mmCIF file of C-alpha atoms and ligand atoms in Angstrom:
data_model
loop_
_atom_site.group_PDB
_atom_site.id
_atom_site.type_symbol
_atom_site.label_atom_id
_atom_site.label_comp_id
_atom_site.label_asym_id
_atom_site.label_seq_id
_atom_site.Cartn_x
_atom_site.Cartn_y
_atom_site.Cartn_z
ATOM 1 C CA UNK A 5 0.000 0.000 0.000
ATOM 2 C CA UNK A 6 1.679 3.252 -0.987
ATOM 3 C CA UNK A 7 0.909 6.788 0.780
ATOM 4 C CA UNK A 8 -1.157 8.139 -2.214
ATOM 5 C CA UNK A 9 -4.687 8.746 -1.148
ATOM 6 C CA UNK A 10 -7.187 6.098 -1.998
ATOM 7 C CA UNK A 11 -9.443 8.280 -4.280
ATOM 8 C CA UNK A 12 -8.470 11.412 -5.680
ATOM 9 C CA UNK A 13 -10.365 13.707 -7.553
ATOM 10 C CA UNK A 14 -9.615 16.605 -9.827
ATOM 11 C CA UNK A 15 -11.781 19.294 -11.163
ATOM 12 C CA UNK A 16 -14.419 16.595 -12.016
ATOM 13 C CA UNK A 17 -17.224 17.818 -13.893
ATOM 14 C CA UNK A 18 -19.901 16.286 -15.399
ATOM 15 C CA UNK A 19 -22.784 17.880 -18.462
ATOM 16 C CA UNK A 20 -25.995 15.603 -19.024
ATOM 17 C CA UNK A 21 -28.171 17.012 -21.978
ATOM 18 C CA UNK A 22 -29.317 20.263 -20.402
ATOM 19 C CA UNK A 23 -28.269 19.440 -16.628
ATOM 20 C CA UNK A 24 -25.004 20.369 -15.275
ATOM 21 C CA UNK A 25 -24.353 17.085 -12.274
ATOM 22 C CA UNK A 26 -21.147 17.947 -11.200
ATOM 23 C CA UNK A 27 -19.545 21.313 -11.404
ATOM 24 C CA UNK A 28 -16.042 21.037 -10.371
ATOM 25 C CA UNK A 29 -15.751 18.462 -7.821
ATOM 26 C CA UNK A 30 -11.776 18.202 -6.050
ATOM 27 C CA UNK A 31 -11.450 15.418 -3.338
ATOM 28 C CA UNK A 32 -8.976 12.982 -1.692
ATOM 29 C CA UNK A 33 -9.984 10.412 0.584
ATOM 30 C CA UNK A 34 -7.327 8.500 2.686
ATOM 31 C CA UNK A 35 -6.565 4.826 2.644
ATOM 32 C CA UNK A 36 -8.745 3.073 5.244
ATOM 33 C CA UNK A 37 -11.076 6.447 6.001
ATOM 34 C CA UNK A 38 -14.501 6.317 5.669
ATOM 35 C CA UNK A 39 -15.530 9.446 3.332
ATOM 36 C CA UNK A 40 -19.405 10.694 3.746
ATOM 37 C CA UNK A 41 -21.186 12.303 0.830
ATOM 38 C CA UNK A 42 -24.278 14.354 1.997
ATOM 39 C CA UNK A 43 -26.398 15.617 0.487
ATOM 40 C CA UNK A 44 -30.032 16.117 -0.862
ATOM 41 C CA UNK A 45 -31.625 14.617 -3.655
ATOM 42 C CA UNK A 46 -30.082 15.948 -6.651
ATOM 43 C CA UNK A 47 -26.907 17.210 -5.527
ATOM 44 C CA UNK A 48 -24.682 14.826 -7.495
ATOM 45 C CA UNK A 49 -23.749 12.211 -5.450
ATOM 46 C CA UNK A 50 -24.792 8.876 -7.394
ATOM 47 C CA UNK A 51 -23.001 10.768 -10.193
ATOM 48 C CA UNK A 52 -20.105 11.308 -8.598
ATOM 49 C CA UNK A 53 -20.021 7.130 -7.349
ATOM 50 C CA UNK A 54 -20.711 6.375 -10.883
ATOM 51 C CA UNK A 55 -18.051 8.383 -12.410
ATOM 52 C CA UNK A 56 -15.506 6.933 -9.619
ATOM 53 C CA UNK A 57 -16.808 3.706 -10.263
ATOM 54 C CA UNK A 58 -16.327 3.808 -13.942
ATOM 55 C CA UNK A 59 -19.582 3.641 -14.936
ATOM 56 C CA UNK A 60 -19.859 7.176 -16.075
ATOM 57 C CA UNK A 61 -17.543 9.183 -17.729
ATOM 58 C CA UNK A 62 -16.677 12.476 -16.638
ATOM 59 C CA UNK A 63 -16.899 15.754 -18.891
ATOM 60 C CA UNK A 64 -13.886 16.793 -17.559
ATOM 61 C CA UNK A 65 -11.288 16.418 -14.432
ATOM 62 C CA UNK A 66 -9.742 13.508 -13.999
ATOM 63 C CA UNK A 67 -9.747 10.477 -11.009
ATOM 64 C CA UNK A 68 -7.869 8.284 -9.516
ATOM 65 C CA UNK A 69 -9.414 5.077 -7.710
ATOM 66 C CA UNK A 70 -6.708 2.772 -5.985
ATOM 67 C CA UNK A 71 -4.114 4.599 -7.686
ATOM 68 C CA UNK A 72 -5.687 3.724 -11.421
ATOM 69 C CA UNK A 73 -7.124 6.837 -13.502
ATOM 70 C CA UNK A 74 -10.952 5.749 -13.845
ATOM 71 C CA UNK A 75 -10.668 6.441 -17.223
ATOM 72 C CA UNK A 76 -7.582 4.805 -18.741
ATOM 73 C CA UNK A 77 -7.112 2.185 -16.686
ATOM 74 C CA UNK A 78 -10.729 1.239 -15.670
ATOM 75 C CA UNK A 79 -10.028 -2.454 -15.182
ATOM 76 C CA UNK A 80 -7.744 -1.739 -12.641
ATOM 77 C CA UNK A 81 -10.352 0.300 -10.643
ATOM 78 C CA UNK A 82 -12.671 -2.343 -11.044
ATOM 79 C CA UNK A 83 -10.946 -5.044 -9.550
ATOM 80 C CA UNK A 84 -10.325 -3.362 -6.655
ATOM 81 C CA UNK A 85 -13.561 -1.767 -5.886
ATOM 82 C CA UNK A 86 -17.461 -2.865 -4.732
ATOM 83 C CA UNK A 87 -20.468 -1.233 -5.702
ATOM 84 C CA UNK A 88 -23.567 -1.115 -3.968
ATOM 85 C CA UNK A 89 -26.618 1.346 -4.174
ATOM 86 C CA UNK A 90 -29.136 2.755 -5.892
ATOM 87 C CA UNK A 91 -27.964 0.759 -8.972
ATOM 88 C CA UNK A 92 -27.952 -2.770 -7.807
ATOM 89 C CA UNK A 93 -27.434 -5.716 -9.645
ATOM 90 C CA UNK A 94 -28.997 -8.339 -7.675
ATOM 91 C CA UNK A 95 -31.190 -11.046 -8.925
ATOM 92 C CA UNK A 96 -34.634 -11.097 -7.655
ATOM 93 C CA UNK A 97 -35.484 -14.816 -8.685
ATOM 94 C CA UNK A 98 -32.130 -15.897 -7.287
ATOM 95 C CA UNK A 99 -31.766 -16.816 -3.914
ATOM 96 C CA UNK A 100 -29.101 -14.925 -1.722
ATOM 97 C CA UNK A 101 -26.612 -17.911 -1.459
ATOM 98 C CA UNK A 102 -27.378 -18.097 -5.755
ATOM 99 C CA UNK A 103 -26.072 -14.395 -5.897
ATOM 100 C CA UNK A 104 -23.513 -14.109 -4.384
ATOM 101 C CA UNK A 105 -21.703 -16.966 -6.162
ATOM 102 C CA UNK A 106 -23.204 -15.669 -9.320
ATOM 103 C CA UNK A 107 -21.148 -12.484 -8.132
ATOM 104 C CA UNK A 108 -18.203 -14.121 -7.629
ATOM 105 C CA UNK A 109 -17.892 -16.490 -10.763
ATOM 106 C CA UNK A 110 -18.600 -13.398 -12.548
ATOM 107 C CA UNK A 111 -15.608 -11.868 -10.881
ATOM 108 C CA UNK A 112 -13.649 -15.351 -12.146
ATOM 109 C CA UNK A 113 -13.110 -16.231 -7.971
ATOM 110 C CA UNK A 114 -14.386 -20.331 -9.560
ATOM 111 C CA UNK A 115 -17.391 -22.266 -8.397
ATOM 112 C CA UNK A 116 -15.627 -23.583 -4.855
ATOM 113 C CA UNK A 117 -14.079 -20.940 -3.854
ATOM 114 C CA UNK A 118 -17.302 -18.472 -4.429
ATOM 115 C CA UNK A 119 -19.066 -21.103 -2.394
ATOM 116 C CA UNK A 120 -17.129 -20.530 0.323
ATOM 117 C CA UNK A 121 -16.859 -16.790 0.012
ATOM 118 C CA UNK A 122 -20.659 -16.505 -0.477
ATOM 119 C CA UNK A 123 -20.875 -18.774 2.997
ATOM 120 C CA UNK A 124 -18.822 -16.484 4.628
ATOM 121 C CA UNK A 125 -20.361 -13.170 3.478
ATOM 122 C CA UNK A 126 -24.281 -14.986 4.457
ATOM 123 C CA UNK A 127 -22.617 -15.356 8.078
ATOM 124 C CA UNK A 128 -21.545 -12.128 8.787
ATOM 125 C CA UNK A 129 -24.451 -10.655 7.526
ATOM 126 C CA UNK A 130 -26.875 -12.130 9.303
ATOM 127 C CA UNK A 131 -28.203 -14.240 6.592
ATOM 128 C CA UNK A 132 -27.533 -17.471 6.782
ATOM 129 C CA UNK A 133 -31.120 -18.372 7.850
ATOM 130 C CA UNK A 134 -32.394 -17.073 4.645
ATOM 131 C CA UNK A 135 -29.374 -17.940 2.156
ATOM 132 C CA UNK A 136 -32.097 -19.934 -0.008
ATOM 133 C CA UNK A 137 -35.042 -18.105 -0.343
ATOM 134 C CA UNK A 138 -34.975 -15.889 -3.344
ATOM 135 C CA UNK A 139 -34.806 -12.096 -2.900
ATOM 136 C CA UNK A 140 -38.706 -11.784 -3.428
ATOM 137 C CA UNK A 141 -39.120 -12.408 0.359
ATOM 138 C CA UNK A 142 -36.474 -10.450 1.459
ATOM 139 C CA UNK A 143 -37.829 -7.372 3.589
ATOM 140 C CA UNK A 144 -36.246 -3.964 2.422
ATOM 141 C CA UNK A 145 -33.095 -4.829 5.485
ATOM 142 C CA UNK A 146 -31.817 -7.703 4.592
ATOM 143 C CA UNK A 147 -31.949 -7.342 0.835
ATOM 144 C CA UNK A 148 -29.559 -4.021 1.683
ATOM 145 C CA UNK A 149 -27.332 -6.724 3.684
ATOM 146 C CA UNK A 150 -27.556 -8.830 0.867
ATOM 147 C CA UNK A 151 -26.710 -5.537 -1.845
ATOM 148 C CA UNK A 152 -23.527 -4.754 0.180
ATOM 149 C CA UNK A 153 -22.624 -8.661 0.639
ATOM 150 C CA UNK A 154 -22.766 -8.869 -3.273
ATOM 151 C CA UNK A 155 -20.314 -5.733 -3.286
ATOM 152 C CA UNK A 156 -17.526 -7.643 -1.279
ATOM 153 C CA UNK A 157 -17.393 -10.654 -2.568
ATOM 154 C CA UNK A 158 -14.365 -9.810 -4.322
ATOM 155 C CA UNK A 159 -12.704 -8.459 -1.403
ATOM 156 C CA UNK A 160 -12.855 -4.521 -2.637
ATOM 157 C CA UNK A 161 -9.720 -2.439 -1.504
ATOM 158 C CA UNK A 162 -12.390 0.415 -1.157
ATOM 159 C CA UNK A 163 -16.559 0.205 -0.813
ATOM 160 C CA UNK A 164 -18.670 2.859 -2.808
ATOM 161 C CA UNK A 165 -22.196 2.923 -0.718
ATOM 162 C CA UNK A 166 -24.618 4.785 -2.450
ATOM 163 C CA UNK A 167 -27.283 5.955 0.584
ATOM 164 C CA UNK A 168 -27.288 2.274 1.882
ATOM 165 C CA UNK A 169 -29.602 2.951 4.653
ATOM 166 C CA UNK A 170 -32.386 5.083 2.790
ATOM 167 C CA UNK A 171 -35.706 4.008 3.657
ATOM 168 C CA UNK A 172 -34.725 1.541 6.148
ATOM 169 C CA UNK A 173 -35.992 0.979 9.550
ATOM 170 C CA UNK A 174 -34.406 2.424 12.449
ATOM 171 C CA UNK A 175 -33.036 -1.166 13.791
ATOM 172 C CA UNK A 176 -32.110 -2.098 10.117
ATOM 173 C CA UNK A 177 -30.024 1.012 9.903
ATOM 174 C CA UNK A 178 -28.168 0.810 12.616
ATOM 175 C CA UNK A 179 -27.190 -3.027 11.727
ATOM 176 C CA UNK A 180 -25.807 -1.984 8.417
ATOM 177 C CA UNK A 181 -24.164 0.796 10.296
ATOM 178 C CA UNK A 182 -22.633 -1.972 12.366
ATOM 179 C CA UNK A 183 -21.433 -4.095 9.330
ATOM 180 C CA UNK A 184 -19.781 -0.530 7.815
ATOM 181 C CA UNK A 185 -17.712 -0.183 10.857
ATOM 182 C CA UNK A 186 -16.795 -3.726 10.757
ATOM 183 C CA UNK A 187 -15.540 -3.247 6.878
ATOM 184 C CA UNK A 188 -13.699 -0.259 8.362
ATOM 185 C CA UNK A 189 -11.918 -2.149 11.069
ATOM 186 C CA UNK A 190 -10.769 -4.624 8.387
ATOM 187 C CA UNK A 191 -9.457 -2.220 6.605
ATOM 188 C CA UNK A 192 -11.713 -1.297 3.745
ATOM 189 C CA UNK A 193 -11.759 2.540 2.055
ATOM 190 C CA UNK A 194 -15.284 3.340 2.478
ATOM 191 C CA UNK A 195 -16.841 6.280 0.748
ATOM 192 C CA UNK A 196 -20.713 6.369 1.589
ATOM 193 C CA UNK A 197 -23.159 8.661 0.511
ATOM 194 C CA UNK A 198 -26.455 9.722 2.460
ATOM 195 C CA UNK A 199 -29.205 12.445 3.319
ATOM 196 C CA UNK A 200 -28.443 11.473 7.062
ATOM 197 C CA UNK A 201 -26.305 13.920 8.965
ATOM 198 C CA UNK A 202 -26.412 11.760 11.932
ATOM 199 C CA UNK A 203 -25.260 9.051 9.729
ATOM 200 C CA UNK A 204 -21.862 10.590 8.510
ATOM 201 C CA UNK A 205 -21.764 11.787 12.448
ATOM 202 C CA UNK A 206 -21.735 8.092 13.299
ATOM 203 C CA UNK A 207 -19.738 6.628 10.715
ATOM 204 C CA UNK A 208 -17.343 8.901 8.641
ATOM 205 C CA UNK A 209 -13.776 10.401 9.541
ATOM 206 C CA UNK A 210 -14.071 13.065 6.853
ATOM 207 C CA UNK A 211 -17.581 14.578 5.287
ATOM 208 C CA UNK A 212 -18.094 16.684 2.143
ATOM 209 C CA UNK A 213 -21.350 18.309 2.384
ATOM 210 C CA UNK A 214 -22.705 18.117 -1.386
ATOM 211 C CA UNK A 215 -25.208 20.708 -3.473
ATOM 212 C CA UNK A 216 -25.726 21.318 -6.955
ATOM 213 C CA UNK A 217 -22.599 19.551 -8.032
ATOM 214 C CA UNK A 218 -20.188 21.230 -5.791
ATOM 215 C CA UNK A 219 -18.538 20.692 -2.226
ATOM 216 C CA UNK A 220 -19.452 23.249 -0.003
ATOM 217 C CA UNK A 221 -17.895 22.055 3.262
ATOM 218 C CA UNK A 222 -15.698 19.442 3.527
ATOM 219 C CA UNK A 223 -14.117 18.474 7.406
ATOM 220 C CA UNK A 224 -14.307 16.149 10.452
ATOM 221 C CA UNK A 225 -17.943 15.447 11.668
ATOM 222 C CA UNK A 226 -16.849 17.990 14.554
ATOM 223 C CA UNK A 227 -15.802 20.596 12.579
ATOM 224 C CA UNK A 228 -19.027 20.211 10.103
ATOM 225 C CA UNK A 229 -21.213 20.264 13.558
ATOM 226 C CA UNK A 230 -19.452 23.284 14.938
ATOM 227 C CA UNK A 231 -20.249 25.098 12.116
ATOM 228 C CA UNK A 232 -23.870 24.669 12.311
ATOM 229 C CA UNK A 233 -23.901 24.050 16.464
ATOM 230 C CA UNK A 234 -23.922 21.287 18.489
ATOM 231 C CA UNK A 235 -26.947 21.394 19.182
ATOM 232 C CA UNK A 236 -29.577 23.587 18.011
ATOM 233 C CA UNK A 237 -32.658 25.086 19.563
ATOM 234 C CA UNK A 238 -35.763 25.372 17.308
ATOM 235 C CA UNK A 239 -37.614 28.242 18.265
ATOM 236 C CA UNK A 240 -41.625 28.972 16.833
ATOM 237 C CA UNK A 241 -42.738 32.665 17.201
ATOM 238 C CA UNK A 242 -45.907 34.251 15.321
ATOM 239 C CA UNK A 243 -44.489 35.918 11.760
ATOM 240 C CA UNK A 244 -44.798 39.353 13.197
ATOM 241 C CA UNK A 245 -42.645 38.274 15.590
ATOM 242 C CA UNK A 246 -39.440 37.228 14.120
ATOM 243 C CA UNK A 247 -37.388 40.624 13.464
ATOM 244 C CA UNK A 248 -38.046 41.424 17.401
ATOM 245 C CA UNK A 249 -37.015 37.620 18.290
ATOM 246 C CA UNK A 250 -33.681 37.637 15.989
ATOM 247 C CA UNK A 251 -32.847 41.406 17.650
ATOM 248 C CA UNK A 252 -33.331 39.937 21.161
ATOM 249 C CA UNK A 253 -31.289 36.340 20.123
ATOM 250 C CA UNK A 254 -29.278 38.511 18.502
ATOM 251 C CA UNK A 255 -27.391 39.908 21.280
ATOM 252 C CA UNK A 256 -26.915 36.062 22.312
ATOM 253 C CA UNK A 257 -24.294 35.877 19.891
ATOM 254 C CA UNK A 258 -23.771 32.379 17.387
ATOM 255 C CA UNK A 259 -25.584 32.490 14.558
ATOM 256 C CA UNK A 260 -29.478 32.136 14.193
ATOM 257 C CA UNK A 261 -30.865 30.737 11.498
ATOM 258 C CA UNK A 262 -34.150 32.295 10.254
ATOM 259 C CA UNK A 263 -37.202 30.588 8.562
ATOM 260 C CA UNK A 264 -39.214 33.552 8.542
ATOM 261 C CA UNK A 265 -42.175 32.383 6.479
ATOM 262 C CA UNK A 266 -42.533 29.541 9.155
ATOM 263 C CA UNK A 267 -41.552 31.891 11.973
ATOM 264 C CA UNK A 268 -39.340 29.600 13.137
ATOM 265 C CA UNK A 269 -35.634 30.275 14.301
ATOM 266 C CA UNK A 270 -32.433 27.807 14.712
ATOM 267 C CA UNK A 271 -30.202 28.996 17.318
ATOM 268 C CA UNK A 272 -26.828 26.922 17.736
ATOM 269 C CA UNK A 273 -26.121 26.055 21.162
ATOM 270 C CA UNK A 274 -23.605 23.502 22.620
ATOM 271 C CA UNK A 275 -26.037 21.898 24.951
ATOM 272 C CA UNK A 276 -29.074 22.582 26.929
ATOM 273 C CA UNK A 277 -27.358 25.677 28.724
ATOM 274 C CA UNK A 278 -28.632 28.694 26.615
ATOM 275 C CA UNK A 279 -32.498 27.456 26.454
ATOM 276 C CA UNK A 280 -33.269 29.206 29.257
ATOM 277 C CA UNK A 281 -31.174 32.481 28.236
ATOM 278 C CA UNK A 282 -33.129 32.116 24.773
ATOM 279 C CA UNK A 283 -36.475 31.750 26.422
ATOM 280 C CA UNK A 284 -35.668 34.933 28.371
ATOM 281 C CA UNK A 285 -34.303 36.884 26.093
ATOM 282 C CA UNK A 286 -37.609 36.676 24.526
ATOM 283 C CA UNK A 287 -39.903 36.860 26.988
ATOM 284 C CA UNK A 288 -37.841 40.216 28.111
ATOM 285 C CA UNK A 289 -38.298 41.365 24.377
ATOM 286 C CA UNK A 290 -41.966 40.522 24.724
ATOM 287 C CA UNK A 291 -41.938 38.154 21.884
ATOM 288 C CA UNK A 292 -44.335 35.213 22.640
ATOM 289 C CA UNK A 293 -42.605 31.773 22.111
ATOM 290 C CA UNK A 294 -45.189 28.924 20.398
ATOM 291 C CA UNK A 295 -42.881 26.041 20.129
ATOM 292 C CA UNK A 296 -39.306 25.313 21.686
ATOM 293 C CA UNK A 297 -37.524 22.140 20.929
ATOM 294 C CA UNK A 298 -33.678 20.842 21.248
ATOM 295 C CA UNK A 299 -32.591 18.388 18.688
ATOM 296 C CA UNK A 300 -29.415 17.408 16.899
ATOM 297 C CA UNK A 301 -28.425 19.459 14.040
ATOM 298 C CA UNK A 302 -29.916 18.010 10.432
ATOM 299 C CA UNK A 303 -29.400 18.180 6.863
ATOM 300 C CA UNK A 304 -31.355 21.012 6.822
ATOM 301 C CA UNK A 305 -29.619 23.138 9.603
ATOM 302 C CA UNK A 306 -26.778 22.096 8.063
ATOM 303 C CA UNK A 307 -28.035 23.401 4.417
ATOM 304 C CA UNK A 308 -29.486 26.470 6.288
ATOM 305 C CA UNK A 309 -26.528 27.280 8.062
ATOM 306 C CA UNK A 310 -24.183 26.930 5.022
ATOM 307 C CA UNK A 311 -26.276 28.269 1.842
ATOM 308 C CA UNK A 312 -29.421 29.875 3.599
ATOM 309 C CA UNK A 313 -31.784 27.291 1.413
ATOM 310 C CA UNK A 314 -33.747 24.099 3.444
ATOM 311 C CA UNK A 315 -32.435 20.593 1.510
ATOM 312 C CA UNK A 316 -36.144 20.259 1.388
ATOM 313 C CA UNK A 317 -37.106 23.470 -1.010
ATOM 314 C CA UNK A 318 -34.790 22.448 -3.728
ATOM 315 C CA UNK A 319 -36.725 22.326 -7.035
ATOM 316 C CA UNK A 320 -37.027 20.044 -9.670
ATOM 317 C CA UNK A 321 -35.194 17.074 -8.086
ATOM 318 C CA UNK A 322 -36.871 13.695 -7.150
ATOM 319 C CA UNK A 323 -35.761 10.452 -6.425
HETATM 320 N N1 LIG B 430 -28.690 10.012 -16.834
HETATM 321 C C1 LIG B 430 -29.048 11.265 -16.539
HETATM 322 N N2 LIG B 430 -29.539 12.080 -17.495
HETATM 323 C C2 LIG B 430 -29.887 13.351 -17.202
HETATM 324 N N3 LIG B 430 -29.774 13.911 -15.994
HETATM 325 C C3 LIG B 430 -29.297 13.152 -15.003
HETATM 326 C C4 LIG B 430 -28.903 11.786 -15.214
HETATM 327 N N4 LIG B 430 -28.456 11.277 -14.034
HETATM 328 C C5 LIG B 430 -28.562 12.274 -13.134
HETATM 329 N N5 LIG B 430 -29.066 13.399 -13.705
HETATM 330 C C6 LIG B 430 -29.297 14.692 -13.032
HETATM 331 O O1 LIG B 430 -28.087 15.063 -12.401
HETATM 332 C C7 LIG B 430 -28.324 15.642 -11.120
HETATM 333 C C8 LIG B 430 -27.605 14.840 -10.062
HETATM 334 O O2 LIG B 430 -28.245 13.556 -9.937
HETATM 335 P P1 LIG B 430 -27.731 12.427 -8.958
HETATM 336 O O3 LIG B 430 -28.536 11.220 -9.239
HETATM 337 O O4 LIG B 430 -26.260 12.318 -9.066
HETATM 338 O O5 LIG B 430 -28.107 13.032 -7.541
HETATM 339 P P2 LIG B 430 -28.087 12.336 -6.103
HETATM 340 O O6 LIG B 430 -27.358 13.264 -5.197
HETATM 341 O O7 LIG B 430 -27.597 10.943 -6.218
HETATM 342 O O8 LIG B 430 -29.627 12.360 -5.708
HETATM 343 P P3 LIG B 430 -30.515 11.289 -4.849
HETATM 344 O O9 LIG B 430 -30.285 11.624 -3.406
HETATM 345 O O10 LIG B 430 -31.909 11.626 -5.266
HETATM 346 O O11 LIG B 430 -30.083 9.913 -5.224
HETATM 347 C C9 LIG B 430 -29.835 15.682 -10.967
HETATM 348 O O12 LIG B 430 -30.282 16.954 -11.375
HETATM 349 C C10 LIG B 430 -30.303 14.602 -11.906
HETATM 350 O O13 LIG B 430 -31.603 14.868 -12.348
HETATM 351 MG MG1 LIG B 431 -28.389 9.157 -5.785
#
């Protein structure tokens, strides 16, 4: 294993017909880090996977996966990465023991030892009770368990996840969470993509917060966090309200975050400490307060913090 990073990415842009995907995008993710990708629908990231993943060509930048340039040398990068997402190659009338040795015969691992590998992979993800049912009675959990098994059979130097939790249950997310950090402590580059802040909190050493096709923050989970607040207090006033309650919140200092056509304000805070400074400083300022609630930051404080715009409200995008 040399020093160079295990991706690297340069100036990576990327046209569709009349929609620009990616509009410059310059990363390097270490050897045996886990890189998260947030960001809402839209903002590039399955592009980005695909491009890294040589399915896509880029418009223009370059990339290097592994130490291979994805574009000159894509059989390189393919034999050393797994792919899992929104893009899945699975076989529904297969069982899950049937597809994962269909996986690795296609990756030329022969019949025996794909047996074994597929064994292996069923095992340690939980899956060994239903290794031959097809994937018709999988629930939406285990057929994620089975995605990502299918992605390692060939023993990837780094993991592309593309939002491998979306629309799971709560207890099915954090057992894929689980098997991430596992893949981690073996030694696997991981770069993940997601919508969850609290997932890239959990799981990544390095985030790049993702929007229209460009980075606009990039940093530790801390550092991402502190921008936005440890914490932040959600604050409902009545419409009229809101220029007295930001003047009175104001003098708080940190950075509120205004939704003013919801009349609701985002104050950071580092823990419980300033929600009773924030509830007087309004009361003094004879604002009325309608709501108050503490939560973790989200996407959304995060995208209000950074470009003033809720995930949410972006136009044009689905899934
Ligand atoms: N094959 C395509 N042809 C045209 N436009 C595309 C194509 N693929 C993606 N796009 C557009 O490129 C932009 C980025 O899409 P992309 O799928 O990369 O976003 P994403 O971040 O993965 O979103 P999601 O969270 O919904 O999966 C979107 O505006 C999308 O509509
Ligand atoms: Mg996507």
């Amino acid at each position: 294993m040399g020093s160079e990073p295990a991706i690297r990415a340069e100036g990576i842009e990327k046209d569709f017909k009349n929609v620009r995907a990616l509009a410059g995008i310059d990363l390097e993710i270490d050897r045996g880090s886990v890189f998260g990708l947030l960001g809402p629908n839209g903002a590039g990231k399955t592009t980005f996977v695909r491009i890294l993943s040589t399915l896509l060509r880029a418009s223009r930048g370059r990339a290097e996966v592994a130490g291979f340039d994805v574009r000159r040398e894509a059989d390189e990068v393919r034999a050393r990465i797994g792919l899992t997402g929104q893009f899945a190659a699975v076989d529904n009338d297969l069982t899950g023991r049937e597809n994962l040795v269909m996986f690795g015969q296609l990756l030329g691992i022969g019949k025996t030892r794909a047996k074994t590998r597929a064994d292996e992979l069923l095992d340690r993800f939980g899956l060994t009770g239903a290794a031959d049912r097809t994937l018709r009675g999988y629930s939406g959990g285990m057929r994620r368990r089975l995605d990502l098994a299918a992605s390692l059979v060939g023993e990837p130097e780094i993991a592309f996840l593309d939002e491998p939790t979306t629309g799971l249950d709560p207890r099915s997310r954090l057992e894929l969470w689980d098997i991430v950090e596992d893949l981690v402590a073996q030694g696997t580059t991981v770069l993940l993509t997601t919508q969850y802040l609290e997932e890239v909190d959990r799981l990544a050493d390095r985030i790049g917060v993702i929007d229209h096709g460009r980075v606009i923050a990039l940093g530790t989970p801390e550092e991402l966090k502190d921008a936005v607040g440890g914490r932040v207090i959600a604050v409902d006033v009545d419409t009229g309200d809101v220029d007295a309650a930001v003047a009175a919140l104001d003098a708080e200092g940190g950075k509120v975050v205004v939704d003013r056509e919801a009349g609701r304000l985002n104050v950071p805070t580092d823990g419980a400490a300033r929600v009773a400074d924030v509830v007087r400083d309004l009361d003094a300022a004879g604002v009325g307060i309608n709501g108050l609630e503490l939560h973790s930051p989200s996407l959304d404080d995060v995208f209000l913090t950074l470009t003033g715009t809720r995930a949410s409200d972006e136009e044009g995008e689905e899934r």
